[in-house]
Amino acid sequence: MAPTVPALKIRDLEIWPPLVLAPMSGVTNRTMRALYKPFGLGLTVTEFVSSNALKYGSRRTMEMIDQHGVEQPVSTQLWGDDPATMAAAAKVVRECGADVVDINFGCPAPKVTKTNGGSACLRDPDLCEAIMRAVVAAVDCPVTMKMRLGWSESDLAYMDVARRAQDAGVQAVTLHARTAKQFYRGNADWEHIARLKSAIDIPVIGNGDLDDAHLAMRRMRESGVDAIMLGRATLGNPWLISQIRDVMEGREARPMPSQADRLRFAIEHYRAMLRDLGEKRAVPQMRKHVALYLKGMPGAAVLRERIMHLDRADDAIAVIEETIVKLESEAMVAA
Ligand SMILES: Cc1cc2nc3c(=O)[nH]c(=O)nc-3n(C[C@H](O)[C@H](O)[C@H](O)COP(=O)(O)O)c2cc1C
């Protein structure tokens, strides 16, 4: 089958398929990335890491940036508002195995913007430029940048910051087409993504609200972007990634697996998290994942509630196993 889109090229990295897993803090740890990558992701991005925190190198921070023995290529994302600190952090993450260093100019969370980091940087394009130049000069690997449209509707800095990125030697730009003030309200405005793509020469990765294979391909085609990035819609649904890869590779999108098989994968996810993080950390993190795997299934709300109150992994897994048996016996009766 002939591919329907070209590979994404970030300097000397050729990325196939041009499908990127969004960085998601508290979610895209190495376990999750390793589990989701084989569904058909070309590139994965870590949770964002504070450049300041890297000065102290806590065990948890070092765990976030250790890319040895993980999927490749992998991009490590940094945030901060000080060019020298960002440059020093970039060196550290590169030494720890990052194939790409990504700069975060998109996070709207107050704990980040109150220290002038993430999307708050977009209020000061000179600062963005200084950070990008410092990071590009610090490392030998490609540097990319991810941003929102701007701080607010009346301050859309993306075009200016993207042009400065290109001049500074940044090798690709991801645009999540919302303003910081919007958080997740309203819709991502792909018109802006199309405008950005036609204005700069470096690759543009489009991001925002892609939750269906055909919609994703239409957005990609209409905006002309070099790659698309998927975030929330993949949570509890990595099969969306395979469906998009199918279309990119010139095939029909495969059907979704049965509900029982989706829950079998949820158990695999649970066990991988237990193995990598231990029960104390895995159980609270898996509550939200299991809730997402259950989405749309009969009795999901009740099951979610039960799992929310369980502190032992074995008990939570038993509830999922019980649900699989129930789903399969109902399917047999229906057949
Ligand atoms: C739980 C969560 C955590 C996120 N953490 C990050 C982050 O660390 N860095 C970042 O650039 N964006 C982060 N984002 C934003 C996503 O990368 C993405 O831009 C956004 O969710 C829009 O894409 P989507 O509509 O496909 O989800 C986060 C989003 C969510 C939902």
mmCIF file of C-alpha atoms and ligand atoms in Angstrom:
data_model
loop_
_atom_site.group_PDB
_atom_site.id
_atom_site.type_symbol
_atom_site.label_atom_id
_atom_site.label_comp_id
_atom_site.label_asym_id
_atom_site.label_seq_id
_atom_site.Cartn_x
_atom_site.Cartn_y
_atom_site.Cartn_z
ATOM 1 C CA MET A 1 0.000 0.000 0.000
ATOM 2 C CA ALA A 2 1.296 3.460 -0.856
ATOM 3 C CA PRO A 3 1.496 5.884 2.058
ATOM 4 C CA THR A 4 -1.006 8.726 1.847
ATOM 5 C CA VAL A 5 1.292 11.256 3.570
ATOM 6 C CA PRO A 6 5.067 11.780 3.653
ATOM 7 C CA ALA A 7 7.279 11.097 6.697
ATOM 8 C CA LEU A 8 7.933 13.952 9.111
ATOM 9 C CA LYS A 9 11.489 15.212 8.860
ATOM 10 C CA ILE A 10 12.945 16.968 11.877
ATOM 11 C CA ARG A 11 16.449 17.880 10.692
ATOM 12 C CA ASP A 12 18.124 14.479 10.191
ATOM 13 C CA LEU A 13 15.367 12.458 11.885
ATOM 14 C CA GLU A 14 12.903 10.808 9.569
ATOM 15 C CA ILE A 15 9.750 10.049 11.505
ATOM 16 C CA TRP A 16 7.196 7.551 10.284
ATOM 17 C CA PRO A 17 4.268 7.743 10.594
ATOM 18 C CA PRO A 18 3.950 11.517 11.086
ATOM 19 C CA LEU A 19 1.906 10.886 14.191
ATOM 20 C CA VAL A 20 3.057 12.247 17.525
ATOM 21 C CA LEU A 21 1.860 11.452 21.053
ATOM 22 C CA ALA A 22 1.260 14.725 22.902
ATOM 23 C CA PRO A 23 3.255 15.400 26.037
ATOM 24 C CA MET A 24 0.865 14.994 28.961
ATOM 25 C CA SER A 25 2.013 15.689 32.460
ATOM 26 C CA GLY A 26 1.113 12.891 34.879
ATOM 27 C CA VAL A 27 0.307 10.626 31.929
ATOM 28 C CA THR A 28 3.011 10.130 29.292
ATOM 29 C CA ASN A 29 5.586 8.484 31.513
ATOM 30 C CA ARG A 30 7.912 5.887 30.026
ATOM 31 C CA THR A 31 5.564 2.984 30.788
ATOM 32 C CA MET A 32 2.660 4.578 28.980
ATOM 33 C CA ARG A 33 4.781 5.663 26.024
ATOM 34 C CA ALA A 34 6.258 2.183 25.634
ATOM 35 C CA LEU A 35 2.769 0.663 25.681
ATOM 36 C CA TYR A 36 1.287 3.134 23.193
ATOM 37 C CA LYS A 37 4.207 3.461 20.772
ATOM 38 C CA PRO A 38 3.604 0.075 19.035
ATOM 39 C CA PHE A 39 0.077 1.162 18.127
ATOM 40 C CA GLY A 40 1.735 3.306 15.471
ATOM 41 C CA LEU A 41 3.292 6.452 16.885
ATOM 42 C CA GLY A 42 6.229 7.950 15.011
ATOM 43 C CA LEU A 43 7.359 10.145 17.903
ATOM 44 C CA THR A 44 6.583 10.322 21.599
ATOM 45 C CA VAL A 45 7.158 13.227 23.974
ATOM 46 C CA THR A 46 7.790 13.044 27.714
ATOM 47 C CA GLU A 47 5.811 14.852 30.352
ATOM 48 C CA PHE A 48 7.153 18.376 30.696
ATOM 49 C CA VAL A 49 10.110 18.745 33.020
ATOM 50 C CA SER A 50 10.988 21.906 34.927
ATOM 51 C CA SER A 51 14.386 23.242 33.935
ATOM 52 C CA ASN A 52 14.732 24.607 37.464
ATOM 53 C CA ALA A 53 13.995 21.222 39.023
ATOM 54 C CA LEU A 54 16.794 19.750 36.925
ATOM 55 C CA LYS A 55 19.293 21.862 38.840
ATOM 56 C CA TYR A 56 18.515 19.702 41.869
ATOM 57 C CA GLY A 57 18.116 16.421 39.994
ATOM 58 C CA SER A 58 15.622 14.722 42.329
ATOM 59 C CA ARG A 59 15.108 11.009 41.773
ATOM 60 C CA ARG A 60 11.627 11.640 40.326
ATOM 61 C CA THR A 61 12.932 14.252 37.880
ATOM 62 C CA MET A 62 15.802 12.041 36.786
ATOM 63 C CA GLU A 63 13.334 9.200 36.249
ATOM 64 C CA MET A 64 11.336 11.485 33.934
ATOM 65 C CA ILE A 65 14.315 12.340 31.763
ATOM 66 C CA ASP A 66 16.076 8.977 31.674
ATOM 67 C CA GLN A 67 15.525 7.875 28.080
ATOM 68 C CA HIS A 68 17.971 5.010 28.034
ATOM 69 C CA GLY A 69 16.359 1.807 26.867
ATOM 70 C CA VAL A 70 13.092 3.471 25.813
ATOM 71 C CA GLU A 71 11.419 3.900 22.456
ATOM 72 C CA GLN A 72 13.203 5.917 19.814
ATOM 73 C CA PRO A 73 13.019 8.606 18.747
ATOM 74 C CA VAL A 74 11.877 10.281 21.921
ATOM 75 C CA SER A 75 11.554 13.960 22.669
ATOM 76 C CA THR A 76 12.077 15.373 26.166
ATOM 77 C CA GLN A 77 10.105 18.506 26.926
ATOM 78 C CA LEU A 78 11.413 21.312 29.134
ATOM 79 C CA TRP A 79 9.804 24.378 30.585
ATOM 80 C CA GLY A 80 11.213 27.470 32.244
ATOM 81 C CA ASP A 81 11.697 31.184 31.733
ATOM 82 C CA ASP A 82 15.431 31.577 32.082
ATOM 83 C CA PRO A 83 17.535 31.044 28.943
ATOM 84 C CA ALA A 84 20.683 29.925 30.792
ATOM 85 C CA THR A 85 18.776 27.477 33.011
ATOM 86 C CA MET A 86 16.924 26.096 29.987
ATOM 87 C CA ALA A 87 20.228 25.657 28.120
ATOM 88 C CA ALA A 88 21.799 23.821 31.066
ATOM 89 C CA ALA A 89 18.707 21.616 31.385
ATOM 90 C CA ALA A 90 18.795 20.861 27.650
ATOM 91 C CA LYS A 91 22.366 19.596 27.992
ATOM 92 C CA VAL A 92 21.338 17.299 30.839
ATOM 93 C CA VAL A 93 18.337 15.813 29.031
ATOM 94 C CA ARG A 94 20.411 15.291 25.913
ATOM 95 C CA GLU A 95 22.999 13.408 27.984
ATOM 96 C CA CYS A 96 20.141 11.349 29.391
ATOM 97 C CA GLY A 97 19.151 10.127 25.946
ATOM 98 C CA ALA A 98 16.720 12.641 24.403
ATOM 99 C CA ASP A 99 16.749 12.499 20.590
ATOM 100 C CA VAL A 100 14.899 15.829 20.454
ATOM 101 C CA VAL A 101 14.600 18.630 23.017
ATOM 102 C CA ASP A 102 11.169 20.279 23.007
ATOM 103 C CA ILE A 103 10.514 23.678 24.571
ATOM 104 C CA ASN A 104 7.140 24.232 26.236
ATOM 105 C CA PHE A 105 5.511 27.586 25.480
ATOM 106 C CA GLY A 106 2.017 26.163 25.857
ATOM 107 C CA CYS A 107 1.215 25.155 29.409
ATOM 108 C CA PRO A 108 -1.620 27.343 30.793
ATOM 109 C CA ALA A 109 -1.573 25.888 34.347
ATOM 110 C CA PRO A 110 -1.236 28.635 36.974
ATOM 111 C CA LYS A 111 1.507 26.742 38.856
ATOM 112 C CA VAL A 112 3.615 27.138 35.687
ATOM 113 C CA THR A 113 2.488 30.536 34.370
ATOM 114 C CA LYS A 114 2.840 32.230 37.766
ATOM 115 C CA THR A 115 6.579 31.702 37.478
ATOM 116 C CA ASN A 116 6.429 33.044 33.910
ATOM 117 C CA GLY A 117 6.839 29.590 32.361
ATOM 118 C CA GLY A 118 4.883 27.709 29.672
ATOM 119 C CA SER A 119 2.346 29.844 27.816
ATOM 120 C CA ALA A 120 3.247 32.902 29.934
ATOM 121 C CA CYS A 121 6.443 33.183 27.861
ATOM 122 C CA LEU A 122 4.280 33.980 24.827
ATOM 123 C CA ARG A 123 3.588 37.404 26.375
ATOM 124 C CA ASP A 124 7.240 38.196 25.758
ATOM 125 C CA PRO A 125 8.424 37.071 22.287
ATOM 126 C CA ASP A 126 11.927 38.443 22.999
ATOM 127 C CA LEU A 127 12.170 36.085 25.960
ATOM 128 C CA CYS A 128 10.913 33.174 23.827
ATOM 129 C CA GLU A 129 13.592 33.961 21.284
ATOM 130 C CA ALA A 130 16.328 34.148 23.911
ATOM 131 C CA ILE A 131 15.273 30.780 25.348
ATOM 132 C CA MET A 132 15.163 29.146 21.922
ATOM 133 C CA ARG A 133 18.567 30.513 20.913
ATOM 134 C CA ALA A 134 20.119 29.364 24.190
ATOM 135 C CA VAL A 135 18.693 25.852 23.902
ATOM 136 C CA VAL A 136 19.625 25.458 20.227
ATOM 137 C CA ALA A 137 23.198 26.523 21.039
ATOM 138 C CA ALA A 138 23.405 24.085 23.959
ATOM 139 C CA VAL A 139 22.680 20.778 22.242
ATOM 140 C CA ASP A 140 23.677 18.853 19.133
ATOM 141 C CA CYS A 141 20.237 17.301 18.587
ATOM 142 C CA PRO A 142 17.187 18.933 16.984
ATOM 143 C CA VAL A 143 15.264 21.403 19.134
ATOM 144 C CA THR A 144 11.504 21.808 18.674
ATOM 145 C CA MET A 145 8.952 24.025 20.327
ATOM 146 C CA LYS A 146 5.293 23.573 21.305
ATOM 147 C CA MET A 147 3.028 26.527 21.898
ATOM 148 C CA ARG A 148 -0.510 27.797 22.064
ATOM 149 C CA LEU A 149 -1.894 30.584 19.876
ATOM 150 C CA GLY A 150 -0.951 33.197 22.444
ATOM 151 C CA TRP A 151 -1.825 34.347 25.908
ATOM 152 C CA SER A 152 -5.290 35.599 24.930
ATOM 153 C CA GLU A 153 -7.458 36.278 21.902
ATOM 154 C CA SER A 154 -6.158 39.854 21.821
ATOM 155 C CA ASP A 155 -2.531 38.724 22.014
ATOM 156 C CA LEU A 156 -1.956 36.023 19.388
ATOM 157 C CA ALA A 157 1.806 35.718 19.371
ATOM 158 C CA TYR A 158 2.154 32.403 17.540
ATOM 159 C CA MET A 159 3.148 33.778 14.142
ATOM 160 C CA ASP A 160 5.816 36.072 15.559
ATOM 161 C CA VAL A 161 7.185 33.396 17.903
ATOM 162 C CA ALA A 162 7.209 30.751 15.144
ATOM 163 C CA ARG A 163 9.169 33.034 12.791
ATOM 164 C CA ARG A 164 11.648 33.719 15.567
ATOM 165 C CA ALA A 165 11.854 29.958 16.193
ATOM 166 C CA GLN A 166 12.761 29.351 12.577
ATOM 167 C CA ASP A 167 15.413 32.094 12.644
ATOM 168 C CA ALA A 168 16.812 30.715 15.905
ATOM 169 C CA GLY A 169 17.375 27.257 14.430
ATOM 170 C CA VAL A 170 14.387 25.462 15.955
ATOM 171 C CA GLN A 171 13.611 22.497 13.703
ATOM 172 C CA ALA A 172 9.829 22.077 14.094
ATOM 173 C CA VAL A 173 6.911 23.814 15.762
ATOM 174 C CA THR A 174 3.801 22.269 17.297
ATOM 175 C CA LEU A 175 0.755 24.488 17.578
ATOM 176 C CA HIS A 176 -2.115 23.660 19.928
ATOM 177 C CA ALA A 177 -4.656 26.009 18.453
ATOM 178 C CA ARG A 178 -6.128 27.488 21.614
ATOM 179 C CA THR A 179 -5.074 30.485 23.660
ATOM 180 C CA ALA A 180 -3.731 30.062 27.187
ATOM 181 C CA LYS A 181 -6.797 31.859 28.567
ATOM 182 C CA GLN A 182 -9.013 29.255 26.919
ATOM 183 C CA PHE A 183 -7.432 26.341 28.784
ATOM 184 C CA TYR A 184 -9.475 23.536 27.149
ATOM 185 C CA ARG A 185 -12.645 25.505 26.463
ATOM 186 C CA GLY A 186 -14.037 26.011 22.981
ATOM 187 C CA ASN A 187 -12.508 24.292 19.978
ATOM 188 C CA ALA A 188 -8.966 24.232 18.658
ATOM 189 C CA ASP A 189 -8.983 26.597 15.665
ATOM 190 C CA TRP A 190 -7.256 24.772 12.833
ATOM 191 C CA GLU A 191 -7.472 27.877 10.592
ATOM 192 C CA HIS A 192 -4.563 29.277 12.610
ATOM 193 C CA ILE A 193 -2.616 26.050 12.133
ATOM 194 C CA ALA A 194 -3.109 26.277 8.350
ATOM 195 C CA ARG A 195 -1.997 29.921 8.425
ATOM 196 C CA LEU A 196 1.149 29.026 10.337
ATOM 197 C CA LYS A 197 1.980 26.188 7.962
ATOM 198 C CA SER A 198 1.855 28.495 4.965
ATOM 199 C CA ALA A 199 3.988 31.140 6.700
ATOM 200 C CA ILE A 200 7.066 29.167 7.793
ATOM 201 C CA ASP A 201 9.432 26.657 6.201
ATOM 202 C CA ILE A 202 10.202 24.390 9.161
ATOM 203 C CA PRO A 203 7.762 21.511 9.821
ATOM 204 C CA VAL A 204 4.517 22.307 11.591
ATOM 205 C CA ILE A 205 2.781 19.745 13.803
ATOM 206 C CA GLY A 206 -0.931 20.424 14.269
ATOM 207 C CA ASN A 207 -2.591 19.686 17.587
ATOM 208 C CA GLY A 208 -6.007 19.992 19.134
ATOM 209 C CA ASP A 209 -9.216 17.977 19.349
ATOM 210 C CA LEU A 210 -8.308 15.140 16.984
ATOM 211 C CA ASP A 211 -10.490 12.273 18.151
ATOM 212 C CA ASP A 212 -11.326 10.348 14.999
ATOM 213 C CA ALA A 213 -9.175 8.936 12.186
ATOM 214 C CA HIS A 214 -11.071 10.586 9.359
ATOM 215 C CA LEU A 215 -11.252 13.941 11.103
ATOM 216 C CA ALA A 216 -7.515 13.741 11.822
ATOM 217 C CA MET A 217 -6.678 13.030 8.178
ATOM 218 C CA ARG A 218 -8.990 15.786 6.978
ATOM 219 C CA ARG A 219 -7.384 18.289 9.353
ATOM 220 C CA MET A 220 -3.952 17.191 8.173
ATOM 221 C CA ARG A 221 -4.862 17.530 4.513
ATOM 222 C CA GLU A 222 -6.707 20.836 4.828
ATOM 223 C CA SER A 223 -4.096 22.551 6.985
ATOM 224 C CA GLY A 224 -1.144 21.070 5.083
ATOM 225 C CA VAL A 225 0.722 20.262 8.317
ATOM 226 C CA ASP A 226 3.686 17.898 8.302
ATOM 227 C CA ALA A 227 2.413 15.826 11.223
ATOM 228 C CA ILE A 228 -0.417 15.621 13.702
ATOM 229 C CA MET A 229 -0.231 15.290 17.468
ATOM 230 C CA LEU A 230 -2.819 13.389 19.488
ATOM 231 C CA GLY A 231 -3.453 13.906 23.175
ATOM 232 C CA ARG A 232 -6.584 13.286 25.200
ATOM 233 C CA ALA A 233 -8.376 11.133 22.635
ATOM 234 C CA THR A 234 -5.698 8.439 22.886
ATOM 235 C CA LEU A 235 -6.231 8.003 26.619
ATOM 236 C CA GLY A 236 -8.065 4.735 27.110
ATOM 237 C CA ASN A 237 -8.129 4.470 23.314
ATOM 238 C CA PRO A 238 -4.714 3.730 21.789
ATOM 239 C CA TRP A 239 -6.575 1.987 18.942
ATOM 240 C CA LEU A 240 -7.216 5.448 17.503
ATOM 241 C CA ILE A 241 -3.467 5.612 16.859
ATOM 242 C CA SER A 242 -3.584 2.364 14.835
ATOM 243 C CA GLN A 243 -6.599 3.564 12.890
ATOM 244 C CA ILE A 244 -4.807 6.759 11.873
ATOM 245 C CA ARG A 245 -1.649 4.851 10.989
ATOM 246 C CA ASP A 246 -3.737 2.524 8.807
ATOM 247 C CA VAL A 247 -5.092 5.485 6.846
ATOM 248 C CA MET A 248 -1.619 7.053 6.613
ATOM 249 C CA GLU A 249 -0.325 3.766 5.211
ATOM 250 C CA GLY A 250 -3.102 3.645 2.614
ATOM 251 C CA ARG A 251 -5.386 1.086 4.273
ATOM 252 C CA GLU A 252 -8.901 1.232 5.648
ATOM 253 C CA ALA A 253 -8.906 2.096 9.344
ATOM 254 C CA ARG A 254 -9.211 -1.156 11.298
ATOM 255 C CA PRO A 255 -12.324 -1.667 13.435
ATOM 256 C CA MET A 256 -12.149 -1.099 17.175
ATOM 257 C CA PRO A 257 -11.452 -4.253 19.205
ATOM 258 C CA SER A 258 -14.265 -5.709 21.313
ATOM 259 C CA GLN A 259 -14.968 -4.149 24.697
ATOM 260 C CA ALA A 260 -13.574 -7.276 26.383
ATOM 261 C CA ASP A 261 -10.304 -7.014 24.441
ATOM 262 C CA ARG A 262 -10.035 -3.331 25.305
ATOM 263 C CA LEU A 263 -10.307 -4.249 28.971
ATOM 264 C CA ARG A 264 -7.684 -6.995 28.529
ATOM 265 C CA PHE A 265 -5.346 -4.283 27.323
ATOM 266 C CA ALA A 266 -6.302 -2.140 30.331
ATOM 267 C CA ILE A 267 -5.088 -5.003 32.541
ATOM 268 C CA GLU A 268 -1.838 -5.170 30.565
ATOM 269 C CA HIS A 269 -1.440 -1.424 31.133
ATOM 270 C CA TYR A 270 -2.160 -1.885 34.840
ATOM 271 C CA ARG A 271 0.419 -4.666 35.211
ATOM 272 C CA ALA A 272 3.078 -2.664 33.350
ATOM 273 C CA MET A 273 2.522 0.308 35.656
ATOM 274 C CA LEU A 274 2.712 -1.950 38.708
ATOM 275 C CA ARG A 275 5.965 -3.455 37.474
ATOM 276 C CA ASP A 276 7.533 -0.064 36.753
ATOM 277 C CA LEU A 277 6.144 2.130 39.538
ATOM 278 C CA GLY A 278 5.062 -0.180 42.342
ATOM 279 C CA GLU A 279 1.570 -0.403 43.813
ATOM 280 C CA LYS A 280 1.568 2.869 45.776
ATOM 281 C CA ARG A 281 2.159 4.998 42.698
ATOM 282 C CA ALA A 282 0.456 2.823 40.090
ATOM 283 C CA VAL A 283 -2.955 2.473 41.759
ATOM 284 C CA PRO A 284 -3.925 6.185 41.858
ATOM 285 C CA GLN A 285 -2.565 6.756 38.348
ATOM 286 C CA MET A 286 -4.414 3.738 36.962
ATOM 287 C CA ARG A 287 -7.775 4.887 38.369
ATOM 288 C CA LYS A 288 -8.010 7.581 35.699
ATOM 289 C CA HIS A 289 -6.722 5.274 32.944
ATOM 290 C CA VAL A 290 -9.187 2.492 33.811
ATOM 291 C CA ALA A 291 -12.027 5.023 33.877
ATOM 292 C CA LEU A 292 -11.059 5.990 30.329
ATOM 293 C CA TYR A 293 -10.820 2.383 29.109
ATOM 294 C CA LEU A 294 -14.322 1.831 30.509
ATOM 295 C CA LYS A 295 -15.775 4.823 28.666
ATOM 296 C CA GLY A 296 -18.885 3.910 26.688
ATOM 297 C CA MET A 297 -19.229 0.439 28.213
ATOM 298 C CA PRO A 298 -22.422 -0.736 29.946
ATOM 299 C CA GLY A 299 -22.375 0.099 33.664
ATOM 300 C CA ALA A 300 -19.170 2.161 33.269
ATOM 301 C CA ALA A 301 -20.166 4.759 35.873
ATOM 302 C CA VAL A 302 -20.745 2.120 38.575
ATOM 303 C CA LEU A 303 -17.525 0.281 37.735
ATOM 304 C CA ARG A 304 -15.552 3.523 37.772
ATOM 305 C CA GLU A 305 -16.928 4.345 41.180
ATOM 306 C CA ARG A 306 -15.967 0.896 42.512
ATOM 307 C CA ILE A 307 -12.424 1.166 41.180
ATOM 308 C CA MET A 308 -12.015 4.705 42.564
ATOM 309 C CA HIS A 309 -12.348 3.299 46.080
ATOM 310 C CA LEU A 310 -9.972 0.361 45.752
ATOM 311 C CA ASP A 311 -6.448 0.748 47.082
ATOM 312 C CA ARG A 312 -5.102 -2.617 46.035
ATOM 313 C CA ALA A 313 -4.169 -3.362 42.453
ATOM 314 C CA ASP A 314 -5.336 -6.993 42.702
ATOM 315 C CA ASP A 315 -8.815 -5.835 43.696
ATOM 316 C CA ALA A 316 -9.019 -3.337 40.823
ATOM 317 C CA ILE A 317 -7.790 -5.930 38.329
ATOM 318 C CA ALA A 318 -10.339 -8.427 39.675
ATOM 319 C CA VAL A 319 -13.137 -5.924 38.936
ATOM 320 C CA ILE A 320 -11.873 -5.547 35.366
ATOM 321 C CA GLU A 321 -11.593 -9.333 34.947
ATOM 322 C CA GLU A 322 -15.118 -9.779 36.272
ATOM 323 C CA THR A 323 -16.339 -7.203 33.749
ATOM 324 C CA ILE A 324 -14.619 -9.057 30.898
ATOM 325 C CA VAL A 325 -16.379 -12.310 31.872
ATOM 326 C CA LYS A 326 -19.705 -10.465 32.047
ATOM 327 C CA LEU A 327 -19.212 -8.783 28.675
ATOM 328 C CA GLU A 328 -18.284 -12.077 27.031
ATOM 329 C CA SER A 329 -21.173 -14.022 28.483
ATOM 330 C CA GLU A 330 -23.567 -11.269 27.358
ATOM 331 C CA ALA A 331 -22.023 -11.406 23.887
ATOM 332 C CA MET A 332 -22.539 -15.184 23.781
ATOM 333 C CA VAL A 333 -26.195 -14.833 24.760
ATOM 334 C CA ALA A 334 -26.685 -12.173 22.081
ATOM 335 C CA ALA A 335 -25.010 -14.293 19.370
HETATM 336 C C1 LIG B 1 -3.416 15.764 31.447
HETATM 337 C C2 LIG B 1 -2.719 16.638 30.441
HETATM 338 C C3 LIG B 1 -1.415 16.994 30.639
HETATM 339 C C4 LIG B 1 -0.749 17.802 29.716
HETATM 340 N N1 LIG B 1 0.581 18.078 29.898
HETATM 341 C C5 LIG B 1 1.263 18.736 28.934
HETATM 342 C C6 LIG B 1 2.669 18.904 29.015
HETATM 343 O O1 LIG B 1 3.331 18.423 29.952
HETATM 344 N N2 LIG B 1 3.281 19.599 28.013
HETATM 345 C C7 LIG B 1 2.588 20.126 26.950
HETATM 346 O O2 LIG B 1 3.176 20.735 26.054
HETATM 347 N N3 LIG B 1 1.248 19.970 26.850
HETATM 348 C C8 LIG B 1 0.591 19.279 27.790
HETATM 349 N N4 LIG B 1 -0.746 19.049 27.632
HETATM 350 C C9 LIG B 1 -1.424 19.527 26.416
HETATM 351 C C10 LIG B 1 -1.413 18.429 25.335
HETATM 352 O O3 LIG B 1 -0.096 18.131 24.946
HETATM 353 C C11 LIG B 1 -2.207 18.890 24.086
HETATM 354 O O4 LIG B 1 -1.609 20.043 23.559
HETATM 355 C C12 LIG B 1 -3.654 19.202 24.409
HETATM 356 O O5 LIG B 1 -4.242 18.204 25.225
HETATM 357 C C13 LIG B 1 -4.493 19.363 23.119
HETATM 358 O O6 LIG B 1 -4.461 18.191 22.357
HETATM 359 P P1 LIG B 1 -5.699 17.136 22.372
HETATM 360 O O7 LIG B 1 -6.947 17.915 22.040
HETATM 361 O O8 LIG B 1 -5.337 16.119 21.333
HETATM 362 O O9 LIG B 1 -5.764 16.572 23.762
HETATM 363 C C14 LIG B 1 -1.429 18.280 28.568
HETATM 364 C C15 LIG B 1 -2.764 17.934 28.377
HETATM 365 C C16 LIG B 1 -3.421 17.119 29.294
HETATM 366 C C17 LIG B 1 -4.851 16.748 29.041
#
